[in-house]
Short mmCIF file of C-alpha atoms in Angstrom, two decimals:
data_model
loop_
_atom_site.label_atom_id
_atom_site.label_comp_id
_atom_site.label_asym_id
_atom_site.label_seq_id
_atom_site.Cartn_x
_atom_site.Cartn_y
_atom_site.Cartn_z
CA UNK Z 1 -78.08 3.00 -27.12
CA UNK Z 2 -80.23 3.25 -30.38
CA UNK Z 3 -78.50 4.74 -33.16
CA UNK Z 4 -80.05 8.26 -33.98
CA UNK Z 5 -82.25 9.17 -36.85
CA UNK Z 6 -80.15 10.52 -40.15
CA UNK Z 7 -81.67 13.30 -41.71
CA UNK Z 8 -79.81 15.66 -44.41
CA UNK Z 9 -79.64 19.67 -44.26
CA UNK Z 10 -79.57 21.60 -47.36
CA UNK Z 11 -77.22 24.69 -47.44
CA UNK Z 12 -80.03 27.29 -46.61
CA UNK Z 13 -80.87 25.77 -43.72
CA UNK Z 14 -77.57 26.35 -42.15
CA UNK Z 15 -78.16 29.81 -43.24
CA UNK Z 16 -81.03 30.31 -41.65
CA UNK Z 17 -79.61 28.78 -38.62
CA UNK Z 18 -76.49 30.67 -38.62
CA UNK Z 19 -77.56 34.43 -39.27
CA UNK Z 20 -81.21 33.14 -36.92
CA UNK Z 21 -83.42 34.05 -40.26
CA UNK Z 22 -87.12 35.11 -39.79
CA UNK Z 23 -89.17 35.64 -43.41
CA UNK Z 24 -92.59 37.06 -43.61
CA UNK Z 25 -95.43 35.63 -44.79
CA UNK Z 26 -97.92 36.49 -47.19
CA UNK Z 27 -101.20 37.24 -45.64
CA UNK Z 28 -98.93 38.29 -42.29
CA UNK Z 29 -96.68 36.54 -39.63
CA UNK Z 30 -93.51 35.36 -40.00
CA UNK Z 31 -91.68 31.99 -40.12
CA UNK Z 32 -89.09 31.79 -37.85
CA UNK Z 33 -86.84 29.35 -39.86
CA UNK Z 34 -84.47 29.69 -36.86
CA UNK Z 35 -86.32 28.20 -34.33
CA UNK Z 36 -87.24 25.42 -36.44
CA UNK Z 37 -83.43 24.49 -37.01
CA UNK Z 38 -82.72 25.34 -33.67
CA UNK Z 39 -85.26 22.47 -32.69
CA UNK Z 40 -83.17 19.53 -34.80
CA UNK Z 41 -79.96 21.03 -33.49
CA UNK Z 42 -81.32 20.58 -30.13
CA UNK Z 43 -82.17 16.78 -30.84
CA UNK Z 44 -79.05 16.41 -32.52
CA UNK Z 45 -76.90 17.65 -29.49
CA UNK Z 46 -79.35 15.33 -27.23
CA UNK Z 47 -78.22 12.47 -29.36
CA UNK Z 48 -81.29 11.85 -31.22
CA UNK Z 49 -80.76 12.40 -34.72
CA UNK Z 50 -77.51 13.10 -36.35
CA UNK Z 51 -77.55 15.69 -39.22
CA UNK Z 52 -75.68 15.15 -42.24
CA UNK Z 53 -74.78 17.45 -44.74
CA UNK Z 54 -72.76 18.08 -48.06
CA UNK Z 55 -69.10 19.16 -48.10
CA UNK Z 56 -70.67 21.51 -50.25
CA UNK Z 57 -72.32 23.29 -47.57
CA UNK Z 58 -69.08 24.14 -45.87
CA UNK Z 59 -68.69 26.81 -48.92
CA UNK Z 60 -72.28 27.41 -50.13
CA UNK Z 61 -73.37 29.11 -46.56
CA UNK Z 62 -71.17 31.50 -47.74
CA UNK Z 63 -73.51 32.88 -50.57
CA UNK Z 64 -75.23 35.01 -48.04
CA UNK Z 65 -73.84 38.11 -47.01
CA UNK Z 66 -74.72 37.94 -43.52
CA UNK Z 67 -72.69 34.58 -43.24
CA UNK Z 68 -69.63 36.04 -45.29
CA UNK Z 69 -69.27 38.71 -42.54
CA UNK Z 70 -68.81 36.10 -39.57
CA UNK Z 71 -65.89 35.27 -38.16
CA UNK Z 72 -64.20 32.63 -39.45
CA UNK Z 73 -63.43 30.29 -36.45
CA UNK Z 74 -66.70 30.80 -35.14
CA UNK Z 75 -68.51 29.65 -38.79
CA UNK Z 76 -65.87 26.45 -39.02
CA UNK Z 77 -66.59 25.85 -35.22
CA UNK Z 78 -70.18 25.44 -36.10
CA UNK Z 79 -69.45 22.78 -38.50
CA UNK Z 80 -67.77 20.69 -36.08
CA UNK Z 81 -69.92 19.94 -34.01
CA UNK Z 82 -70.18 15.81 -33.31
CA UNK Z 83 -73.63 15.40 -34.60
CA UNK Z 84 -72.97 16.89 -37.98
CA UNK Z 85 -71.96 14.35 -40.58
CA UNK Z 86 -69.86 16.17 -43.22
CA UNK Z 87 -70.29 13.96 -46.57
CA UNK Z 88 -67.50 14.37 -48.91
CA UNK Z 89 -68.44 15.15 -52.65
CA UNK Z 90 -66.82 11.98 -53.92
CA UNK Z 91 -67.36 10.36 -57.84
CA UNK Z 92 -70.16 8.53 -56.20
CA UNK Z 93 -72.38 11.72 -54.95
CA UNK Z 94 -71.03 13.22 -58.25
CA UNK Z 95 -72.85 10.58 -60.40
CA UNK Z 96 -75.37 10.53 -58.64
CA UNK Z 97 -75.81 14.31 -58.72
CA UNK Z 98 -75.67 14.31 -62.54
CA UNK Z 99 -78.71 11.10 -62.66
CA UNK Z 100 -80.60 13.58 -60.61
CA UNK Z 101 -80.26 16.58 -63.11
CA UNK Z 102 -80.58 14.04 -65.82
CA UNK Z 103 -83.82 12.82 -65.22
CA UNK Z 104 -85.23 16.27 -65.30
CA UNK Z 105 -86.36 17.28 -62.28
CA UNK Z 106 -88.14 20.68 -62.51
CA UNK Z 107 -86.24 23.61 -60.76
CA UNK Z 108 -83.28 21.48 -59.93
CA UNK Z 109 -79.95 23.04 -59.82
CA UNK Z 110 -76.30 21.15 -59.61
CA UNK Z 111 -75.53 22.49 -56.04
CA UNK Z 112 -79.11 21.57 -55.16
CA UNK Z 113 -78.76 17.93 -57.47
CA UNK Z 114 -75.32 17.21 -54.72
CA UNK Z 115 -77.28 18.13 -51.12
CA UNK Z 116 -79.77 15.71 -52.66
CA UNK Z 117 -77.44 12.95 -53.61
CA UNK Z 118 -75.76 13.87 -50.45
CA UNK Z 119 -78.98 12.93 -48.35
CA UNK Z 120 -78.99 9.55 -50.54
CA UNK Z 121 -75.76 8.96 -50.11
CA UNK Z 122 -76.05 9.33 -46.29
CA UNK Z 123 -79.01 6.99 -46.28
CA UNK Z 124 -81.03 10.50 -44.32
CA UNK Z 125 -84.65 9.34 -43.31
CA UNK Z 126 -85.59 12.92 -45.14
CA UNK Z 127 -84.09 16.30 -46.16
CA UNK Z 128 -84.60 19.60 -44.78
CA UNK Z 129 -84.76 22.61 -46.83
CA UNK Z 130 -86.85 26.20 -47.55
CA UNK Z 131 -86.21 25.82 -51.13
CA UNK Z 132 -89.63 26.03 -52.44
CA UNK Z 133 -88.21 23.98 -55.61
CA UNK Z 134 -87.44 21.09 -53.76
CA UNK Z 135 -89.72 20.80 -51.46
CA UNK Z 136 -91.56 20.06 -54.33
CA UNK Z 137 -89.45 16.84 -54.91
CA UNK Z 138 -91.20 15.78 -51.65
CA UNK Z 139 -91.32 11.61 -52.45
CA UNK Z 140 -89.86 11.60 -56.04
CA UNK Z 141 -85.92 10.57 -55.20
CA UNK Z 142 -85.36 7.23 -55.31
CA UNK Z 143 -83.40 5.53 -52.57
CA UNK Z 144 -81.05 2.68 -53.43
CA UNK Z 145 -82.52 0.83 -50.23
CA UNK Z 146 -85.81 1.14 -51.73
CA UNK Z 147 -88.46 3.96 -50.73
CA UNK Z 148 -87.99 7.75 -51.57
CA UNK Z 149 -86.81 10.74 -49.67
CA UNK Z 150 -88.76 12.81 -47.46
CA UNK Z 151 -87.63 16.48 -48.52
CA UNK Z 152 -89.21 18.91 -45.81
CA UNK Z 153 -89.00 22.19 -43.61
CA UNK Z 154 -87.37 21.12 -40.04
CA UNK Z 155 -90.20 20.26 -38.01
CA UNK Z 156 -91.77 22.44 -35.30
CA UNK Z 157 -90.40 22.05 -31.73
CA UNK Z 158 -93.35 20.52 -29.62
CA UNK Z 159 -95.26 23.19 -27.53
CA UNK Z 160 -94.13 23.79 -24.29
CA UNK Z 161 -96.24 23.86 -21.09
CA UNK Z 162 -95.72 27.24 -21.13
CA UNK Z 163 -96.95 28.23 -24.38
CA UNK Z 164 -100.73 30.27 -23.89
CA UNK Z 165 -99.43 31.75 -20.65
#
């Protein structure tokens, strides 16, 4: 069996996943940010990428209230799930961390500088995020392979048959 696809979550995409978040748009409509991590989940339980993440993340999801209020078990349950990859925040990610916020990336924060080294670290195809400051990062981290990171939303699940019924 081929080996899945890596890609790398950022901590507000667990959010969104966890507490199912839908934001309005400007202009109207709303972007169901659950759906869309629902969709990698859904590949990721099928065995067809793998999702790996910060240790960081195991804390940060915290930050939002919504999250703080669920049960325990059920938010450390989540986590353990076999396709999630939990990368520790070792000297290497750490160093790497501090290169990112020392080359001056605009908008870049240290929690934001370790889910990035994080996705490097973890050799991820491309990171997923809503973090309108890096998103914007989109091609401009290095990978020690070679080539750069991908630094996206989750894609959109296909459309299904049933969709215009």
């Amino acid at each position: 069996m081929a080996k899945p696809r890596r890609v790398a979550w950022d901590a507000c995409t667990w959010i969104a996943t966890i507490i199912q978040e839908k934001v309005p748009l400007k202009g109207g409509g709303v972007e169901d940010r659950a759906i869309l991590c629902n969709h990698v989940i859904d590949l990721a339980a099928r065995k067809q990428v793998e999702i790996a993440t910060s240790g960081l993340s195991l804390a940060e999801v915290c930050k939002d209230d919504q999250v703080k209020r669920a049960d325990g078990d059920v938010l450390a349950d989540f986590f353990r799930n076999e396709y999630i990859l939990i990368v520790p925040v070792d000297r290497y990610v750490g160093t790497l961390a501090r290169e990112l916020m020392q080359a001056g990336h605009p908008g870049l924060r240290p929690p934001d500088a370790v889910h990035l080294a994080t996705a490097v670290v973890a050799d991820a195809s491309e990171f997923h995020t809503f973090d309108s400051a890096l998103l914007k990062l989109d091609d401009r981290i290095l990978k020690p392979a070679g080539g750069t990171l991908r630094i996206r939303k989750p894609p959109s699940p296909p459309p299904s048959l049933l969709d215009g019924l």
